[in-house]
Amino acid sequence: QVRNIKPSFKWGLYAAIAYSAVDTYVLRGRAPWTLHHKPDHEQLKPAAECPRIAYPKPDGVVSFDRLSSVFISNTNHEENQPVHLKLADEEAAIRVNLAVYDAPEQRYCPAGVYEIVEGPRLQINAQNCLHCKTCDIKDPSQNINWVVPEGGGGPNYPNM
């Protein structure tokens, strides 16, 4: 019933809201057509085409740093469990992602799991993973394979 909502945003915010209202309230999600859109990993632009964004430092009141947020999530992974984040081609992370897109996995991962270290090489800090699957969806070369970790590891939100 909502298959056409996200693709309608290619027309802009106001057109998408108008279309979404018609599709939801008039057509009740039964439009005789289907709008299509590209997967997220195909929409990432090369770094050379984009302006660099200077984000303000976290203030600890409204915005927080990544490591503090990961700590609050109470993420836990067993030391001896198999790795649940795998690269299909370790060199593609440098050859494609770093060279063309300036290593976007460092920015789209909310837990800071991926970082480029000296060498350069991609270091994966899987113990911080929040299991959001963003890396599997957004990676431009589709090089990262996220598999379900064993043993129920990951974030532990006790109040949910």
C-alpha positions as a Python dict, from the first residue, in 0.01 Angstrom:
ca = {
    (1, 'Q'): (0, 0, 0),
    (2, 'V'): (294, 236, 41),
    (3, 'R'): (513, 119, -247),
    (4, 'N'): (489, 452, -431),
    (5, 'I'): (557, 687, -137),
    (6, 'K'): (940, 689, -133),
    (7, 'P'): (982, 700, -513),
    (8, 'S'): (753, 1004, -530),
    (9, 'F'): (1016, 1214, -348),
    (10, 'K'): (1219, 1236, -669),
    (11, 'W'): (971, 1509, -768),
    (12, 'G'): (1055, 1723, -463),
    (13, 'L'): (911, 1754, -113),
    (14, 'Y'): (581, 1931, -188),
    (15, 'A'): (497, 1722, -495),
    (16, 'A'): (573, 1405, -297),
    (17, 'I'): (351, 1512, -8),
    (18, 'A'): (66, 1593, -248),
    (19, 'Y'): (107, 1263, -434),
    (20, 'S'): (136, 1068, -107),
    (21, 'A'): (-188, 1221, 20),
    (22, 'V'): (-374, 1129, -300),
    (23, 'D'): (-224, 778, -304),
    (24, 'T'): (-301, 719, 64),
    (25, 'Y'): (-643, 879, 109),
    (26, 'V'): (-801, 869, -237),
    (27, 'L'): (-649, 561, -400),
    (28, 'R'): (-598, 383, -63),
    (29, 'G'): (-260, 246, -182),
    (30, 'R'): (-420, 68, -479),
    (31, 'A'): (-276, 282, -758),
    (32, 'P'): (-272, 84, -1084),
    (33, 'W'): (93, 187, -1141),
    (34, 'T'): (418, 144, -958),
    (35, 'L'): (678, 417, -933),
    (36, 'H'): (1037, 299, -933),
    (37, 'H'): (1352, 430, -771),
    (38, 'K'): (1719, 342, -764),
    (39, 'P'): (1866, 153, -470),
    (40, 'D'): (2052, 368, -216),
    (41, 'H'): (2395, 240, -316),
    (42, 'E'): (2345, 364, -673),
    (43, 'Q'): (2259, 719, -567),
    (44, 'L'): (2586, 807, -394),
    (45, 'K'): (2777, 1076, -583),
    (46, 'P'): (3157, 1079, -613),
    (47, 'A'): (3327, 1293, -347),
    (48, 'A'): (3467, 1530, -613),
    (49, 'E'): (3110, 1636, -705),
    (50, 'C'): (3006, 1721, -348),
    (51, 'P'): (3094, 2005, -113),
    (52, 'R'): (3266, 1906, 211),
    (53, 'I'): (3032, 1946, 511),
    (54, 'A'): (3183, 2091, 827),
    (55, 'Y'): (2976, 1946, 1110),
    (56, 'P'): (2990, 2123, 1447),
    (57, 'K'): (3153, 1938, 1736),
    (58, 'P'): (2907, 1748, 1958),
    (59, 'D'): (2801, 1962, 2253),
    (60, 'G'): (2685, 1684, 2488),
    (61, 'V'): (2340, 1845, 2522),
    (62, 'V'): (2172, 1833, 2182),
    (63, 'S'): (2431, 1637, 1986),
    (64, 'F'): (2658, 1358, 2109),
    (65, 'D'): (2973, 1188, 1985),
    (66, 'R'): (2950, 841, 1832),
    (67, 'L'): (3139, 650, 2097),
    (68, 'S'): (2920, 786, 2379),
    (69, 'S'): (2611, 686, 2184),
    (70, 'V'): (2747, 336, 2119),
    (71, 'F'): (2824, 306, 2492),
    (72, 'I'): (2465, 399, 2580),
    (73, 'S'): (2334, 131, 2341),
    (74, 'N'): (2503, -129, 2566),
    (75, 'T'): (2628, -316, 2260),
    (76, 'N'): (2770, -657, 2340),
    (77, 'H'): (2930, -913, 2112),
    (78, 'E'): (3099, -1229, 2234),
    (79, 'E'): (3476, -1232, 2184),
    (80, 'N'): (3482, -1567, 2003),
    (81, 'Q'): (3179, -1532, 1777),
    (82, 'P'): (3235, -1537, 1398),
    (83, 'V'): (3268, -1201, 1227),
    (84, 'H'): (2932, -1080, 1095),
    (85, 'L'): (3070, -801, 873),
    (86, 'K'): (3262, -936, 576),
    (87, 'L'): (3423, -772, 274),
    (88, 'A'): (3387, -943, -63),
    (89, 'D'): (3707, -772, -183),
    (90, 'E'): (3931, -604, 76),
    (91, 'E'): (4110, -398, -189),
    (92, 'A'): (3783, -250, -324),
    (93, 'A'): (3740, -57, 1),
    (94, 'I'): (4051, 144, -87),
    (95, 'R'): (4048, 121, -468),
    (96, 'V'): (3684, 227, -509),
    (97, 'N'): (3531, 358, -187),
    (98, 'L'): (3828, 565, -67),
    (99, 'A'): (3950, 679, -409),
    (100, 'V'): (3614, 773, -561),
    (101, 'Y'): (3376, 833, -268),
    (102, 'D'): (3622, 931, 11),
    (103, 'A'): (3533, 623, 220),
    (104, 'P'): (3164, 694, 289),
    (105, 'E'): (3138, 399, 531),
    (106, 'Q'): (3317, 619, 786),
    (107, 'R'): (3024, 863, 772),
    (108, 'Y'): (2709, 658, 707),
    (109, 'C'): (2774, 407, 988),
    (110, 'P'): (2608, 548, 1302),
    (111, 'A'): (2841, 350, 1530),
    (112, 'G'): (3177, 430, 1368),
    (113, 'V'): (3241, 65, 1286),
    (114, 'Y'): (3447, 148, 977),
    (115, 'E'): (3762, 358, 974),
    (116, 'I'): (4050, 409, 735),
    (117, 'V'): (4381, 353, 913),
    (118, 'E'): (4741, 390, 801),
    (119, 'G'): (4834, 195, 498),
    (120, 'P'): (4564, 290, 395),
    (121, 'R'): (4336, 4, 484),
    (122, 'L'): (3979, -32, 605),
    (123, 'Q'): (3956, -139, 968),
    (124, 'I'): (3627, -292, 1083),
    (125, 'N'): (3542, -252, 1453),
    (126, 'A'): (3258, -508, 1447),
    (127, 'Q'): (3219, -503, 1826),
    (128, 'N'): (3055, -157, 1794),
    (129, 'C'): (2798, -269, 1536),
    (130, 'L'): (2438, -170, 1614),
    (131, 'H'): (2297, -409, 1350),
    (132, 'C'): (2127, -135, 1151),
    (133, 'K'): (2239, -290, 816),
    (134, 'T'): (2318, 53, 672),
    (135, 'C'): (2653, -73, 546),
    (136, 'D'): (2491, -356, 353),
    (137, 'I'): (2239, -119, 195),
    (138, 'K'): (2443, 197, 134),
    (139, 'D'): (2791, 70, 36),
    (140, 'P'): (2848, 201, -320),
    (141, 'S'): (3040, -106, -438),
    (142, 'Q'): (2816, -351, -246),
    (143, 'N'): (3138, -489, -100),
    (144, 'I'): (3019, -522, 261),
    (145, 'N'): (2815, -829, 348),
    (146, 'W'): (2623, -804, 676),
    (147, 'V'): (2510, -1140, 814),
    (148, 'V'): (2306, -1203, 1125),
    (149, 'P'): (2540, -1245, 1422),
    (150, 'E'): (2507, -1554, 1632),
    (151, 'G'): (2398, -1565, 1993),
    (152, 'G'): (2178, -1256, 2000),
    (153, 'G'): (2469, -1012, 2033),
    (154, 'G'): (2436, -644, 1957),
    (155, 'P'): (2261, -355, 2124),
    (156, 'N'): (2082, -424, 2453),
    (157, 'Y'): (1810, -171, 2515),
    (158, 'P'): (1678, -272, 2859),
    (159, 'N'): (1381, -35, 2859),
    (160, 'M'): (1223, -163, 2540),
}
